[in-house]
Amino acid sequence: MEIHRRLPERRPYPAPRKNVLLLSCMDLRLIDDICEFMNGDNLENRYDQLVFAGASLGVMQPRHTAWREVFFQHLDIAVQLHNIRDVYIMEHRHCGAYSHFLGPEFEYPDTAEGQLAEEEEHRKHATSLREAIIQHCADRRDSGGDPGIWKINVRCFLMDLRGSVRMLTTDGENYDF
């Protein structure tokens, strides 16, 4: 589903009431578009941003295993200090980190078929990280953590190089916050 950057009625999820942790890629072509997107959710000065090459793939890939540990350590601190209740995973098209980590076969042509295949690859990795975040939060609750602060929504997005955004996943969200 396409999300409009400036029209909140074109966003198929409730606006976050608390602060957000944003995971994005290091691609410098999208910095302004990401800020505009976050401001469109009324999140100006209300989000932490973590940047990893490849966004979700960067966190989950096996070549730099410390990246995953750093992500989850930051998530723990952000939840406790900044009242984070939502995590946004912002993937983007034509990501050089995907071909760096996965190989040149993950460079997609600008055809309808290529775009669908690229979107599916991003969905796969974003969903994998989303599931790991949900499990991490469940583990925190199970080990005695405050159930109220470890109930986290995880939303996965895909941005194109013009700043347009699509949702990659919509299941598993908690709308009763």
XYZ file of C-alpha atoms in Angstrom:
177
model
C 0.000 0.000 0.000
C 1.352 3.409 -1.026
C 1.632 5.960 1.755
C 1.464 9.660 1.012
C 4.190 11.713 2.665
C 2.017 14.676 3.557
C -1.514 13.332 3.980
C -2.053 11.446 7.267
C -5.341 10.021 5.996
C -3.267 8.046 3.465
C -1.467 6.169 6.256
C -3.132 2.832 7.084
C -2.052 2.770 10.730
C -2.660 4.961 13.766
C -0.142 7.718 14.411
C 2.296 6.813 17.175
C 1.429 8.416 20.496
C 4.842 7.855 22.006
C 8.357 8.056 20.610
C 9.691 5.883 17.794
C 12.931 4.089 17.053
C 13.708 4.395 13.343
C 16.081 1.977 11.653
C 17.228 3.142 8.242
C 20.016 2.558 5.768
C 23.076 4.771 5.461
C 22.150 5.834 1.917
C 22.644 9.586 1.825
C 20.201 10.056 -1.083
C 17.218 9.577 1.225
C 18.023 11.517 4.395
C 15.705 14.457 3.629
C 12.900 12.160 2.437
C 13.130 10.078 5.605
C 12.901 13.212 7.764
C 9.887 14.381 5.768
C 8.229 10.992 6.172
C 8.799 10.983 9.928
C 7.514 14.555 10.237
C 4.390 13.399 8.360
C 3.700 11.070 11.305
C 4.087 14.039 13.681
C 7.408 12.646 14.888
C 9.646 15.692 14.534
C 12.083 15.502 17.466
C 10.305 12.340 18.689
C 12.406 9.540 17.269
C 15.756 7.878 17.737
C 17.452 6.900 14.514
C 19.810 3.998 14.060
C 21.605 3.714 10.743
C 22.997 0.446 9.410
C 24.062 -0.302 5.859
C 21.143 -2.298 4.474
C 18.736 -1.413 7.334
C 17.145 -4.742 8.394
C 19.564 -6.816 6.333
C 22.443 -4.930 7.969
C 21.217 -5.855 11.433
C 20.503 -9.500 10.583
C 23.358 -10.398 8.202
C 26.056 -12.757 9.520
C 29.154 -10.926 8.240
C 29.145 -8.270 11.008
C 27.493 -10.095 13.897
C 28.100 -7.263 16.368
C 25.613 -5.087 14.444
C 22.702 -7.207 15.666
C 23.899 -6.989 19.255
C 24.314 -3.210 18.993
C 20.818 -2.820 17.531
C 19.167 -4.730 20.365
C 21.259 -2.980 23.030
C 20.126 0.357 21.624
C 16.513 -0.840 21.474
C 16.685 -1.765 25.185
C 18.001 1.656 26.158
C 15.608 3.534 23.857
C 12.579 1.705 25.260
C 13.604 2.489 28.817
C 14.876 6.065 28.414
C 12.831 7.476 25.541
C 9.503 5.715 25.986
C 9.753 4.003 22.585
C 6.554 2.132 21.694
C 7.033 1.819 17.935
C 9.899 0.695 15.738
C 9.947 1.796 12.113
C 12.114 -0.208 9.739
C 12.737 1.899 6.630
C 14.110 -0.132 3.737
C 14.816 1.483 0.358
C 15.018 0.508 -3.290
C 18.336 0.218 -5.127
C 20.185 -0.469 -1.873
C 23.876 -1.021 -2.497
C 24.234 -2.871 0.801
C 21.886 -5.590 -0.455
C 24.180 -6.383 -3.382
C 27.220 -6.004 -1.096
C 25.926 -8.548 1.427
C 23.923 -10.819 -0.893
C 25.721 -10.526 -4.224
C 25.049 -8.866 -7.574
C 21.996 -11.058 -8.260
C 20.181 -8.800 -5.783
C 20.428 -5.793 -8.094
C 17.012 -5.454 -9.718
C 16.043 -3.885 -13.036
C 13.528 -1.042 -13.168
C 10.824 -3.269 -14.601
C 7.562 -4.247 -12.941
C 8.934 -7.753 -12.348
C 12.226 -6.411 -11.000
C 10.458 -4.065 -8.614
C 8.218 -6.847 -7.304
C 11.215 -9.118 -6.735
C 13.128 -6.329 -5.009
C 10.153 -5.503 -2.771
C 9.797 -9.157 -1.811
C 13.492 -9.366 -0.865
C 13.149 -6.288 1.367
C 9.931 -7.677 2.872
C 11.707 -10.935 3.724
C 14.520 -9.223 5.625
C 12.323 -6.587 7.280
C 9.913 -9.303 8.435
C 12.795 -11.350 9.820
C 13.977 -8.394 11.892
C 10.403 -7.535 12.924
C 9.963 -11.084 14.244
C 13.289 -10.863 16.087
C 12.212 -7.571 17.716
C 8.862 -9.044 18.768
C 10.655 -12.076 20.244
C 13.193 -9.841 21.994
C 10.377 -7.848 23.616
C 8.591 -11.059 24.653
C 11.838 -12.280 26.222
C 12.133 -9.008 28.160
C 8.559 -9.389 29.451
C 9.135 -13.065 30.327
C 12.289 -12.219 32.281
C 10.403 -9.805 34.532
C 10.404 -6.640 32.446
C 7.451 -4.284 32.699
C 4.851 -5.670 30.255
C 3.622 -2.138 29.577
C 6.898 -0.919 28.133
C 7.748 -4.091 26.193
C 4.648 -4.020 24.005
C 6.177 -2.634 20.806
C 4.617 -2.096 17.380
C 6.967 -2.790 14.463
C 6.162 -1.251 11.094
C 8.129 -2.024 7.949
C 8.360 0.377 5.017
C 10.026 0.562 1.607
C 11.052 3.942 0.185
C 11.864 4.548 -3.462
C 14.487 7.033 -4.620
C 11.836 9.761 -5.020
C 10.761 9.459 -1.384
C 7.512 7.553 -1.965
C 6.842 4.931 0.689
C 5.022 1.591 0.716
C 4.209 -0.573 3.723
C 5.920 -3.957 3.606
C 4.045 -5.593 6.486
C 0.821 -4.780 8.284
C 0.264 -7.851 10.449
C 1.139 -8.270 14.096
C 0.607 -4.679 15.165
C -0.826 -3.677 18.523
C -3.332 -0.892 17.993
C -4.541 -0.754 21.589
C -1.994 1.643 23.002
